[in-house]
Tab-separated table of C-alpha atoms in Angstrom:
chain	number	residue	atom	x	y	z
A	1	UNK	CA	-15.489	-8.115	13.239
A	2	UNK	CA	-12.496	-9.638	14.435
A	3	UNK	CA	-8.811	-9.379	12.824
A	4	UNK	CA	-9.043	-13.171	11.360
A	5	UNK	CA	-12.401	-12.264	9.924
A	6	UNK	CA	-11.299	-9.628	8.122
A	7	UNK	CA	-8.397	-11.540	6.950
A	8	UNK	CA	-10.646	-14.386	5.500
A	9	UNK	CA	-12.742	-12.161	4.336
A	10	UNK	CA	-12.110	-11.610	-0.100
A	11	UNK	CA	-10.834	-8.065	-1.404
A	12	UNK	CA	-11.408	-8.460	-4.792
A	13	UNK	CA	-8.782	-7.533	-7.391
A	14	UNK	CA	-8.871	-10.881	-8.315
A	15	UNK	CA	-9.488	-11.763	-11.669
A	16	UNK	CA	-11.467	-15.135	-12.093
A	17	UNK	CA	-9.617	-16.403	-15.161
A	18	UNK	CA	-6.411	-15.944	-13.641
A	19	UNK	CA	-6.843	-17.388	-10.198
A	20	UNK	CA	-8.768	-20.541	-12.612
A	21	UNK	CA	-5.948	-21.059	-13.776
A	22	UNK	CA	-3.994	-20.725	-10.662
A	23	UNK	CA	-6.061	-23.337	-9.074
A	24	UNK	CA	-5.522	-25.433	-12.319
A	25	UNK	CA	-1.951	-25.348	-11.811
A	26	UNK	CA	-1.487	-26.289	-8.312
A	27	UNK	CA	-4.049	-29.199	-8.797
A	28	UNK	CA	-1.284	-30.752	-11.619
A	29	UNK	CA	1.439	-29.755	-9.400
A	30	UNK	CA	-0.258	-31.658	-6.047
A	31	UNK	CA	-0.879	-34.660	-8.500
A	32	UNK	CA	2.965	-34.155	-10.089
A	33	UNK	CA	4.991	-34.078	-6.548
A	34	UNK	CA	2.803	-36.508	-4.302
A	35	UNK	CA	5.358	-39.290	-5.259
A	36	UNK	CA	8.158	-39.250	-2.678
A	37	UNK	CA	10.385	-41.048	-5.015
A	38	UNK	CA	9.622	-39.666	-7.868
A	39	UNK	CA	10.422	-36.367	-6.702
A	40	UNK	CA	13.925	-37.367	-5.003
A	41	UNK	CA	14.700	-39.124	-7.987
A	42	UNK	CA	14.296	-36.171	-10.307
A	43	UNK	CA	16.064	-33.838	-8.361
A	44	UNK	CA	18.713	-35.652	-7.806
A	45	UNK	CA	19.729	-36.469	-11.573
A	46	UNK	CA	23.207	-36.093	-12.298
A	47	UNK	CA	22.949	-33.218	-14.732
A	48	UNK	CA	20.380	-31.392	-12.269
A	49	UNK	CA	23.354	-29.457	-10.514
A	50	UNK	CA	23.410	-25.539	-9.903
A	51	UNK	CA	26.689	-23.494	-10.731
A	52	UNK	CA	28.642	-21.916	-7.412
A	53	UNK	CA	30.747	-18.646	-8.059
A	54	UNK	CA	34.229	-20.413	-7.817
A	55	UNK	CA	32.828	-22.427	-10.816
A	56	UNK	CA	31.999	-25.689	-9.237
A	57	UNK	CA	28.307	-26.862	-9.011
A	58	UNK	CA	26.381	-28.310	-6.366
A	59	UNK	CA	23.496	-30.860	-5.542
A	60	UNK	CA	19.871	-29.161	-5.270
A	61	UNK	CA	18.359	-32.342	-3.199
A	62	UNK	CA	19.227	-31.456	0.459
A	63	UNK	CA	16.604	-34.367	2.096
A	64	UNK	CA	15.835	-32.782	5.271
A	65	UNK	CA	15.755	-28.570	4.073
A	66	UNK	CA	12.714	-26.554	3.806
A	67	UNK	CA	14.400	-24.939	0.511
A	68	UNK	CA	14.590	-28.472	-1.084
A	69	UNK	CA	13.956	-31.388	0.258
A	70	UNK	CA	11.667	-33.630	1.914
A	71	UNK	CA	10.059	-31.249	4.716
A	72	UNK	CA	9.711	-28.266	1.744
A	73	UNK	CA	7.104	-30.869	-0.057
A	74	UNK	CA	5.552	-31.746	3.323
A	75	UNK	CA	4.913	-28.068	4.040
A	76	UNK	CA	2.717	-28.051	0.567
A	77	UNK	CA	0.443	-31.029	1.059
A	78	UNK	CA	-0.203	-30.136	5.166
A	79	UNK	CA	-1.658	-26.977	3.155
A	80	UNK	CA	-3.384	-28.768	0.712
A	81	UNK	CA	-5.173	-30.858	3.461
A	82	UNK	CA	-7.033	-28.058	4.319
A	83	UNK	CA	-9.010	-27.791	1.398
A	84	UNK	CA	-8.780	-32.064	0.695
A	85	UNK	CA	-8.524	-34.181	3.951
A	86	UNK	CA	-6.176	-37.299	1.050
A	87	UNK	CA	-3.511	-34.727	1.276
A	88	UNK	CA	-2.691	-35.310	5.108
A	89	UNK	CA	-1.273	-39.009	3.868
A	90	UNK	CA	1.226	-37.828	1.721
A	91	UNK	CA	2.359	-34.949	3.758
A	92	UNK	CA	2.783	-37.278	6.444
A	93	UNK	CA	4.644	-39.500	3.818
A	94	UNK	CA	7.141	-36.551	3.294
A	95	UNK	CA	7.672	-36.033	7.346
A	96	UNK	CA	8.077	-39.675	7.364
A	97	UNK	CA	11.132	-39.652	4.812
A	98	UNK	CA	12.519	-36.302	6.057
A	99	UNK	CA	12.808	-38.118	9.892
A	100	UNK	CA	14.752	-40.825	8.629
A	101	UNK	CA	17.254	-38.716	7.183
A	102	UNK	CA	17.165	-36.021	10.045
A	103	UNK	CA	19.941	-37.682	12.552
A	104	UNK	CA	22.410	-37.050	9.558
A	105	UNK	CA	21.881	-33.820	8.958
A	106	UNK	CA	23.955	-31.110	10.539
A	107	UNK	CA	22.006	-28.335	12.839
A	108	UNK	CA	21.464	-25.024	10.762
A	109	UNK	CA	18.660	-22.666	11.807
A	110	UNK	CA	14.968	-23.137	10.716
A	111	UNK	CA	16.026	-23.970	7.054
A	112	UNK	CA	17.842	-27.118	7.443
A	113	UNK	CA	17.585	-30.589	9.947
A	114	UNK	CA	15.587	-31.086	13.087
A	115	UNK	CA	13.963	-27.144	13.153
A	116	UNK	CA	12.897	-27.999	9.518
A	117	UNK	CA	11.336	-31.035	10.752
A	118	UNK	CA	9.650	-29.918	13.642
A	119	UNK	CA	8.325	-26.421	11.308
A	120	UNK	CA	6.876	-28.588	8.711
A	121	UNK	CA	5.250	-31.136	11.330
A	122	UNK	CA	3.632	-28.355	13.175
A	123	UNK	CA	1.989	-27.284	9.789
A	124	UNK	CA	1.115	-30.506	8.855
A	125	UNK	CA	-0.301	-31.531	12.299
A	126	UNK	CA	-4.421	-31.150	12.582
A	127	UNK	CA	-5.410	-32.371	15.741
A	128	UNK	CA	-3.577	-32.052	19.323
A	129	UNK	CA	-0.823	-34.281	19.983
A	130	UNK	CA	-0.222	-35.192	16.641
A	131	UNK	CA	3.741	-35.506	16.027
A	132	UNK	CA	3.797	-34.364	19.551
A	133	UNK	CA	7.044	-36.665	19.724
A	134	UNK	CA	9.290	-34.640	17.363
A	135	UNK	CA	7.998	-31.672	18.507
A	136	UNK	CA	8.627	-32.038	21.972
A	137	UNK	CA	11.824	-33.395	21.339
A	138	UNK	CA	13.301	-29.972	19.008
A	139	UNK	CA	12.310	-28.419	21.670
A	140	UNK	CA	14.508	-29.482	24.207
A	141	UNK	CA	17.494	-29.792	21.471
A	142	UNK	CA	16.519	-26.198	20.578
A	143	UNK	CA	17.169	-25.360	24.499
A	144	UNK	CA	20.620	-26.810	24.522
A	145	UNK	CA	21.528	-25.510	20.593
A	146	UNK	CA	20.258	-21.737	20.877
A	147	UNK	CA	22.568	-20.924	24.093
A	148	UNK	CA	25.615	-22.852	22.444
A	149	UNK	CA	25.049	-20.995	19.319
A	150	UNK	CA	24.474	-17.213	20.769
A	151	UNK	CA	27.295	-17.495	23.113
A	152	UNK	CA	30.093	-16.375	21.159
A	153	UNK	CA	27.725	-13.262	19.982
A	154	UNK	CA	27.172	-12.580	23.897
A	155	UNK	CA	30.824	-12.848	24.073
A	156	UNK	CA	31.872	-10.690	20.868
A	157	UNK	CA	28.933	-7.672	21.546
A	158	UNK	CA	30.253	-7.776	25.551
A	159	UNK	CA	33.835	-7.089	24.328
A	160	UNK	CA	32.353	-4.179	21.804
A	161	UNK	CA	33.519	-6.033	18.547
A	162	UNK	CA	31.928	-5.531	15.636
A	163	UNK	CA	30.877	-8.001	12.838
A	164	UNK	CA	28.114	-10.608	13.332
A	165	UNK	CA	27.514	-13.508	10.698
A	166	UNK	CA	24.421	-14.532	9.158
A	167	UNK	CA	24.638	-17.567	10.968
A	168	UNK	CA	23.903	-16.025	14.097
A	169	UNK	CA	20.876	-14.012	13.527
A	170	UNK	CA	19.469	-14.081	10.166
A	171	UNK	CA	16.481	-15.910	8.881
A	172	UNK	CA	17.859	-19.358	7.162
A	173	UNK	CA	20.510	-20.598	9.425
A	174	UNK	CA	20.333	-17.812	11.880
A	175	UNK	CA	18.357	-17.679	15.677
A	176	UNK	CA	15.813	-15.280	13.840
A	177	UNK	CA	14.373	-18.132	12.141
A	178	UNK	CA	13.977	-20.302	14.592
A	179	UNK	CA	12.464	-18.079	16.665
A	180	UNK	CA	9.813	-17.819	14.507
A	181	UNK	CA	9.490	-21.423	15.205
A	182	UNK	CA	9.816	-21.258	18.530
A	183	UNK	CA	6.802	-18.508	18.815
A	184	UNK	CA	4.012	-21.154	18.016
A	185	UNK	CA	5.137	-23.280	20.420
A	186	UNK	CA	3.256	-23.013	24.193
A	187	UNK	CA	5.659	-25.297	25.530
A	188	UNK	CA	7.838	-23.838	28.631
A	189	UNK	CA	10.692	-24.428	27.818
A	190	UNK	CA	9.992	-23.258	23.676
A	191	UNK	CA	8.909	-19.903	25.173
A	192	UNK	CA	12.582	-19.561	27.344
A	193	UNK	CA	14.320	-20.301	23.858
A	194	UNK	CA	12.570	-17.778	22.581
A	195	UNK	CA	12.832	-15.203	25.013
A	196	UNK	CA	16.806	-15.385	24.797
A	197	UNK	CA	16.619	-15.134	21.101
A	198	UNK	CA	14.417	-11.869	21.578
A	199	UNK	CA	16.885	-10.460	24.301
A	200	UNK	CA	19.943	-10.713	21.753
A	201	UNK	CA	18.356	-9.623	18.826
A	202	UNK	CA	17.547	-6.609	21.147
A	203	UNK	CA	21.421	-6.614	22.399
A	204	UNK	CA	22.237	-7.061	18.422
A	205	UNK	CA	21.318	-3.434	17.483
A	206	UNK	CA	22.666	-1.711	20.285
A	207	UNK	CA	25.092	0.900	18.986
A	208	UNK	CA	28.681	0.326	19.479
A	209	UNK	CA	31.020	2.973	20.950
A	210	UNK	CA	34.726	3.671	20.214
A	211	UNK	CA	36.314	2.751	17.354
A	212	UNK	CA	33.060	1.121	15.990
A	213	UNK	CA	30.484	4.047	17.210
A	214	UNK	CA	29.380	4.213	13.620
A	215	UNK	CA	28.153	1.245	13.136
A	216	UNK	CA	25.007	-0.610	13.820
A	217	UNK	CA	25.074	-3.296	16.410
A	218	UNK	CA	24.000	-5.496	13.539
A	219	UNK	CA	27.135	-5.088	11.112
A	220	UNK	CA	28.267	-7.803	9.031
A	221	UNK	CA	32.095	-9.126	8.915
A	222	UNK	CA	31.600	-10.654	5.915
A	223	UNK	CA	30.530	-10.196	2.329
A	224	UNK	CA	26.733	-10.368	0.824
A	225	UNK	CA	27.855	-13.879	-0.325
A	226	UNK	CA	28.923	-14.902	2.878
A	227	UNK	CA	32.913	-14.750	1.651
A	228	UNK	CA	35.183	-13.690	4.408
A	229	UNK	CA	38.059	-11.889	2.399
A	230	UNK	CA	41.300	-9.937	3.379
A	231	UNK	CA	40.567	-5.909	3.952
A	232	UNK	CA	36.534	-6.155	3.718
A	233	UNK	CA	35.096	-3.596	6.092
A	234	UNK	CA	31.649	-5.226	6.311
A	235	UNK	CA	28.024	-4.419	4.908
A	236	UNK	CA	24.842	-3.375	6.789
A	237	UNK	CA	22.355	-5.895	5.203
A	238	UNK	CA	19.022	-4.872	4.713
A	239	UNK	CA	17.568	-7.918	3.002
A	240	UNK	CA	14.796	-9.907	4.633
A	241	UNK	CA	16.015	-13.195	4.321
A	242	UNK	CA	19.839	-12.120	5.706
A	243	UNK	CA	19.464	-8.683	6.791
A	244	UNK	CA	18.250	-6.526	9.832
A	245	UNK	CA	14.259	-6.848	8.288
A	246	UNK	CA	14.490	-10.114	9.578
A	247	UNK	CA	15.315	-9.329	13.195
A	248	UNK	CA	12.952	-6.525	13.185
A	249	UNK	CA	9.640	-8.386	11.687
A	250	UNK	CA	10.411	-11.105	14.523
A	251	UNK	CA	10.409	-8.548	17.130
A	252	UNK	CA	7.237	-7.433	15.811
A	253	UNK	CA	5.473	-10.562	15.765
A	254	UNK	CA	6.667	-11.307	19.043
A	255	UNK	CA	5.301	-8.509	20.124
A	256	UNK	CA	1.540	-8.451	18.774
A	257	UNK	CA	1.510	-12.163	20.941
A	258	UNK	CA	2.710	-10.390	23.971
A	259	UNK	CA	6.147	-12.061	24.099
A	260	UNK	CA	8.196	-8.808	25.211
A	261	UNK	CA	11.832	-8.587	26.719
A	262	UNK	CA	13.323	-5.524	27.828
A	263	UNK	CA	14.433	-3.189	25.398
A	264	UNK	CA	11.735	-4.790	23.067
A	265	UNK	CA	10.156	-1.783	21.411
A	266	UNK	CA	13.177	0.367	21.439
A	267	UNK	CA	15.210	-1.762	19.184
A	268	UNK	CA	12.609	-1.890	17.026
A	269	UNK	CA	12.740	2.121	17.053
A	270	UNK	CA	16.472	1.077	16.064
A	271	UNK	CA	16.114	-0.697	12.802
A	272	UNK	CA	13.895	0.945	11.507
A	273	UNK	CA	15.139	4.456	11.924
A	274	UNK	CA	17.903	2.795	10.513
A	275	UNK	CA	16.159	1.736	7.433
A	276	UNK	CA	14.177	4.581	7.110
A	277	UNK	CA	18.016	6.983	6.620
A	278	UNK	CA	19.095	4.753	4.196
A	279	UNK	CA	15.905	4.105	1.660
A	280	UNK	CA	16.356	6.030	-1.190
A	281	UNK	CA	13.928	7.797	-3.806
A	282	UNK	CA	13.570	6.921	-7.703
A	283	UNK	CA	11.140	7.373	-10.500
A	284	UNK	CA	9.592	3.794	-8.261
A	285	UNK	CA	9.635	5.942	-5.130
A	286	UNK	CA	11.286	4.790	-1.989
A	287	UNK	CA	13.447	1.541	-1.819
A	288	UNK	CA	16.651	-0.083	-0.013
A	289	UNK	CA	19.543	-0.826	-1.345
A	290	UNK	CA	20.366	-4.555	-0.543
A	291	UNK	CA	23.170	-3.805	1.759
A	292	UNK	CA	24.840	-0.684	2.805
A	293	UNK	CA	29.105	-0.985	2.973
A	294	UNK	CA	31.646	0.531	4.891
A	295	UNK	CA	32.628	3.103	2.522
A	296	UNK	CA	29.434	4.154	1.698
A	297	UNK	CA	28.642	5.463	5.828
A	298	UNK	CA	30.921	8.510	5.416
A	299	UNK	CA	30.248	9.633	2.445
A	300	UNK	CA	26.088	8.402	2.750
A	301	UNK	CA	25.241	8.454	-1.163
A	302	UNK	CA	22.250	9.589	-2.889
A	303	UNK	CA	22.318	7.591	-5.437
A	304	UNK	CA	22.082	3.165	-4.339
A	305	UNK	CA	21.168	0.416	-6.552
A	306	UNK	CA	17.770	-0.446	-6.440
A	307	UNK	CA	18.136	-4.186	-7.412
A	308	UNK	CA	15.510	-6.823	-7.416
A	309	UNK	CA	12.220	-6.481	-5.768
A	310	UNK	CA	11.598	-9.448	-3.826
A	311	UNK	CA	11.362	-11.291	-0.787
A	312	UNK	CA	14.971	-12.113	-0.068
A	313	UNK	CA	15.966	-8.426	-0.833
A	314	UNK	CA	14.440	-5.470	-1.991
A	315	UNK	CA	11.268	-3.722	-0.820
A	316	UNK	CA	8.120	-5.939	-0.762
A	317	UNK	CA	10.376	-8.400	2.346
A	318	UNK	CA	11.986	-5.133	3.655
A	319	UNK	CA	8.578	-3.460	3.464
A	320	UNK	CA	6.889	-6.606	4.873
A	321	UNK	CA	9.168	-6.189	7.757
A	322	UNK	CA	8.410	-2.451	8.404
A	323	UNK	CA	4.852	-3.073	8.193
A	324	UNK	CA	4.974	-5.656	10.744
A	325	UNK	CA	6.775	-3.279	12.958
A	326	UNK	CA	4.097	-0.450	12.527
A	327	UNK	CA	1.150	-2.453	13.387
A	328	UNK	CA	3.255	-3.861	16.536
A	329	UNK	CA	3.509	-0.610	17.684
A	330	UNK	CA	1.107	0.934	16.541
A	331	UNK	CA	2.963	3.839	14.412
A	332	UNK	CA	0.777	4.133	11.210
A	333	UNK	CA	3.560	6.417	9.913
A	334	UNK	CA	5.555	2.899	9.292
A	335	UNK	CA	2.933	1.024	7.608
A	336	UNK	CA	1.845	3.955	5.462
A	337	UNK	CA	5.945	4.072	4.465
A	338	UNK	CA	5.853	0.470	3.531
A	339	UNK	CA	2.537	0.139	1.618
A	340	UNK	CA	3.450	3.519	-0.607
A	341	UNK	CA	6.822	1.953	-1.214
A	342	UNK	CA	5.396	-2.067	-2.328
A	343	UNK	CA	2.589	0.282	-4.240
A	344	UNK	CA	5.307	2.839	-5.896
A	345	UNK	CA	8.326	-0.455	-6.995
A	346	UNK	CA	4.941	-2.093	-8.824
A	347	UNK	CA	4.488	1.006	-10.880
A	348	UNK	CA	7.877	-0.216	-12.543
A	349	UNK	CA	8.589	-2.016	-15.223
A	350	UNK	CA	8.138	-5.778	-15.163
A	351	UNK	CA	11.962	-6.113	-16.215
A	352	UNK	CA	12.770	-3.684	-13.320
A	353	UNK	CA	12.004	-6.497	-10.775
A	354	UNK	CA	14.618	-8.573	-11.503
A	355	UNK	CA	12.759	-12.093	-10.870
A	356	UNK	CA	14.115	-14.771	-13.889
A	357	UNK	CA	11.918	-17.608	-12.136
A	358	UNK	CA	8.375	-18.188	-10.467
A	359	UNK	CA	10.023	-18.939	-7.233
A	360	UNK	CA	9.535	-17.333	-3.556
A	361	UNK	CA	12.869	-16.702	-2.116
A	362	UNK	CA	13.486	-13.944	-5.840
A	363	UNK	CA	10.955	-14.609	-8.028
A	364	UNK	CA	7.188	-14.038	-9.306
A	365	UNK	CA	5.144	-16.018	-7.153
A	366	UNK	CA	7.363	-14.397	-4.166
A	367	UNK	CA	6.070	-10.814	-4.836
A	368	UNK	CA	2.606	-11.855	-5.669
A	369	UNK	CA	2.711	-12.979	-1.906
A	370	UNK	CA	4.149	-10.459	-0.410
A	371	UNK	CA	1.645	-8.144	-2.154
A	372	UNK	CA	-1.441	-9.971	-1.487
A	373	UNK	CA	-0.446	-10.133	2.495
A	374	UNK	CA	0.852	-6.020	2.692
A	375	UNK	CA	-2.207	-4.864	0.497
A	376	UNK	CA	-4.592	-7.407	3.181
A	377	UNK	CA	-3.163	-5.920	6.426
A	378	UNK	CA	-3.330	-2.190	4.456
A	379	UNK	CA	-6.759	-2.923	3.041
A	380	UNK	CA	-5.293	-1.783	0.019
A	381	UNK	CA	-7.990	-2.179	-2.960
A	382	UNK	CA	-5.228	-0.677	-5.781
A	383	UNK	CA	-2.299	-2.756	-4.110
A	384	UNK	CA	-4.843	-6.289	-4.217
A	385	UNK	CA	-5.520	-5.182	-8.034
A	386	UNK	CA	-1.691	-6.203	-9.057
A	387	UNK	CA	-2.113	-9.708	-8.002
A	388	UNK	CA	-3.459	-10.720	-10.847
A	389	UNK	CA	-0.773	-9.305	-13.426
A	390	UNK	CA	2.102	-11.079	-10.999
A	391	UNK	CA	-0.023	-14.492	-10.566
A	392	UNK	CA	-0.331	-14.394	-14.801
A	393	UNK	CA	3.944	-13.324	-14.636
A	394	UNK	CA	4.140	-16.795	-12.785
A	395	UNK	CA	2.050	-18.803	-14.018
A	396	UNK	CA	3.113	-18.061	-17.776
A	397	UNK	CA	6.654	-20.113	-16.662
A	398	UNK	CA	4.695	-22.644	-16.281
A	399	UNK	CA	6.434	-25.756	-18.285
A	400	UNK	CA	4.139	-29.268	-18.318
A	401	UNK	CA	7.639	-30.754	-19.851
A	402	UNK	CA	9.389	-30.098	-16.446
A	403	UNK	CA	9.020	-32.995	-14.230
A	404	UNK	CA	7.846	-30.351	-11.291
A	405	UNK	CA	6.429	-27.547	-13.493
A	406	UNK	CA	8.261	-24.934	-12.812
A	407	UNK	CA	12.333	-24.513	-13.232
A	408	UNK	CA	14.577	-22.484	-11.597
A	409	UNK	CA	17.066	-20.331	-12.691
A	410	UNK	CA	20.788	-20.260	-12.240
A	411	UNK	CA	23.657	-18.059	-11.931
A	412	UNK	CA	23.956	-18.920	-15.887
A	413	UNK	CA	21.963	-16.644	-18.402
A	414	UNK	CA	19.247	-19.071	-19.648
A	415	UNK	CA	20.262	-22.458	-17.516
A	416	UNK	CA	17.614	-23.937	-15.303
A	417	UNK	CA	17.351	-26.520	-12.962
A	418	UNK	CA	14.166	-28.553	-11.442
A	419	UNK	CA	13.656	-27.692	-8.318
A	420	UNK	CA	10.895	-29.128	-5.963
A	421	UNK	CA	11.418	-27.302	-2.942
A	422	UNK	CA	9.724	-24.074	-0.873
A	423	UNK	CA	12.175	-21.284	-1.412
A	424	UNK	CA	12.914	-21.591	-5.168
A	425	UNK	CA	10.839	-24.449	-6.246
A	426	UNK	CA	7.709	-25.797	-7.134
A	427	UNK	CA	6.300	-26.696	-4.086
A	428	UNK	CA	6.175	-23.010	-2.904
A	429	UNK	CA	5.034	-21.729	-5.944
A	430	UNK	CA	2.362	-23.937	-5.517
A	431	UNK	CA	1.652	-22.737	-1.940
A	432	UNK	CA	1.660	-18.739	-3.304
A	433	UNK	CA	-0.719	-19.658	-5.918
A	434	UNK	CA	-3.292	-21.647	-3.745
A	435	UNK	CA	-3.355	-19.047	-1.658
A	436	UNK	CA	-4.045	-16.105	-4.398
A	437	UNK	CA	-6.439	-19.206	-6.578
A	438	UNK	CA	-8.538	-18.842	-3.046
A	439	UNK	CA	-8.197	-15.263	-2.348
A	440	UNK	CA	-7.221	-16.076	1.412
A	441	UNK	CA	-4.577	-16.444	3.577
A	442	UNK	CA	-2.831	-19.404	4.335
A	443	UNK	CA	-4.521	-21.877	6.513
A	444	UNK	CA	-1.746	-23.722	8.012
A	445	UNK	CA	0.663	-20.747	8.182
A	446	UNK	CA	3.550	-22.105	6.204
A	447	UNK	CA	4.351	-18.677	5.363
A	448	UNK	CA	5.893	-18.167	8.890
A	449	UNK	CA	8.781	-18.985	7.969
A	450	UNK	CA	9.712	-16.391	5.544
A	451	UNK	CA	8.803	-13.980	8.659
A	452	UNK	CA	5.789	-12.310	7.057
A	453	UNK	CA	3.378	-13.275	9.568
């Protein structure tokens, strides 16, 4: 039996009341959000602002992102169109909108403008050729953007300085993301991008020597919220979405399709010794800390904040990420580390998690993803049997008042906002749920680009 049979092929653990009503929800959400206008209209209302640490608030509607805007909806209906051939219309509707608003939107990683585009096209697209156009054309902006954007990295890890952004390498607006892109793509001139990408992330955790020998090659200058301030001395990140998991599960995947640059496996050998010296044990057995600091090298604590258990940080993305790695390489030490970790943080508490939403990026529907795809690739039978308690966690949030369903949550205890979008919004809710309502994985991989496959 081959690999993709065994991934089609149902677990159980999945209780049929629950993924009913799964199924029952993502119907009303595909019939709530198949309006183009009615979605941009809602989200951006004038009250529908989230709150920013300096106390300002910001817009949600970003046209053109993945996390919320027009390409984030068009990610959920080229999904849908798998199981209902109407859907294809109105994700092409979405790609439609998101293309007239791409030439004003400024360059950021897979998250945001033309990358966005081009990811949620090549998820949407069905037949060869289609939206051949756009995708050809990222492509060749991709093979001019990647070089301009890595060479002040080549520049700063020549010179042996420490202190890379997120920007450079990390999932959302980072070259790890769109490398995940790039690795669908057969095109030449994709697979070049790509291969540079791979051969700095591999030149990103080199160790330093000198004053910054103990450091990784993959140290942060600036804080967890991206805040450069006076007399920081960095953090070692080890978050999926902006941390060193990131890197490391795209070196994996790379790997298992044969795309291999010198150095490759030994980097890999890198992070995750890395990540293995700083988990740490509690009463929910091993986890990471979201970031390690400068302080905390010397003196190497034994006791770090668990925090949230989620995809952005926590274990089930940096166990994801380790996973990947030990099937890449074939180390079954690694993925047994990473499944007994996911398996020991579920034994906690519900409150323990930390999620105050359904969302992806740090909420319910998130984890229940993450879980269903570590307990698939483990063929985990107790680890599949959780799904159902974190689909019914989800799914209870549901609010029909909510003009997408589902709210999100805010920096403010008990404030919400409607969000329609992939990361913390409906739409991706939507997308964990069909996936758990049909017990499989999903068919047009949108979940490439958190990096978990």
């Amino acid at each position: 039996m081959t690999h993709t049979e065994q991934s089609a092929r149902p677990r159980g653990g999945v209780d049929a009341g629950t993924r009913a009503r799964a199924a029952a929800a993502v119907a009303e959400l595909a019939e709530r959000l198949a309006d183009p206008s009615f979605v941009a209209e809602h989200a951006t209302a004038r009250d529908n602002t989230r709150p920013l640490p300096d106390g300002t608030r910001m817009p949600i509607w970003h046209p053109t992102s993945i996390t919320d805007g027009y390409p984030a909806l068009a990610l959920l209906y080229g999904e849908l169109a798998h199981t209902d051939i109407a859907y294809r219309w109105v994700a092409h509707e979405y790609l439609t909108h998101a293309a007239a608003e791409v030439a004003q939107a400024h360059a950021s990683g897979l998250y945001t403008g033309y990358v966005a585009l081009a990811f949620a096209a090549s998820r949407a697209r069905r037949r060869p050729g289609e939206y051949a156009k756009i995708l050809k054309s990222v492509d060749e902006h991709l093979a001019a953007w990647v070089p301009a954007q890595l060479r002040p990295e080549w520049e700063r890890i020549e010179a042996g300085r420490a202190g890379t952004p997120f920007v450079a390498y990390d999932i959302i607006s980072g070259v790890t993301g769109v490398g995940r892109y790039l690795l669908d793509r057969p095109a030449p001139a994709a697979r070049l991008t790509l291969v540079e990408i791979l051969s700095y992330l591999v030149a990103l955790t080199k160790p330093f020597a000198g004053e910054h020998a103990a450091l990784p090659g993959w140290w942060v200058s600036h804080t967890p919220n991206s805040e450069s301030v006076d007399g920081y001395g960095g953090h070692g990140n080890l978050g999926l979405a902006h941390g060193v998991p990131g890197p490391l599960a795209l070196l994996a995947l790379a790997w298992q399709e044969g795309v291999r640059v010198p150095g490759h496996d030994e980097a890999m050998v890198r992070i995750v010794d890395w990540m293995l010296d700083w988990h740490r044990i509690d009463e929910g057995g091993a986890y990471w800390p979201s970031f390690v600091q400068r302080e905390e090298l010397a003196v190497c604590p034994a006791d770090l904040s668990r925090g949230r258990s989620a995809w952005c940080y926590g274990v089930p993305g940096a166990a994801r990420a380790l996973q990947l790695a030990g099937m890449a390489l074939d180390r079954p030490e690694w993925h047994r580390f990473a499944v007994e970790a996911l398996r020991g943080t579920l034994t906690l508490p519900d409150e323990r998690h930390g999620p105050q939403d359904a969302g992806l990026c740090h909420g319910w529907a998130g984890l229940l993803h993450l879980t269903r795809m570590v307990a698939r690739d483990a063929d985990d039978a107790e680890l599949a049997g959780t799904a159902d308690r974190l689909a019914d966690r989800a799914l209870d949030l549901y609010d029909p008042q909510a003009p997408f369903g589902f709210r999100g949550a805010t920096l403010h205890a008990g404030e919400t906002v409607d969000l329609p979008g992939f990361l913390e919004g409906a739409a991706g809710i939507a997308l964990a749920l069909h996936a758990y309502a049909g017990d499989r994985p999903a068919e047009s991989g949108w979940d490439a680009a958190l990096l978990v496959r």
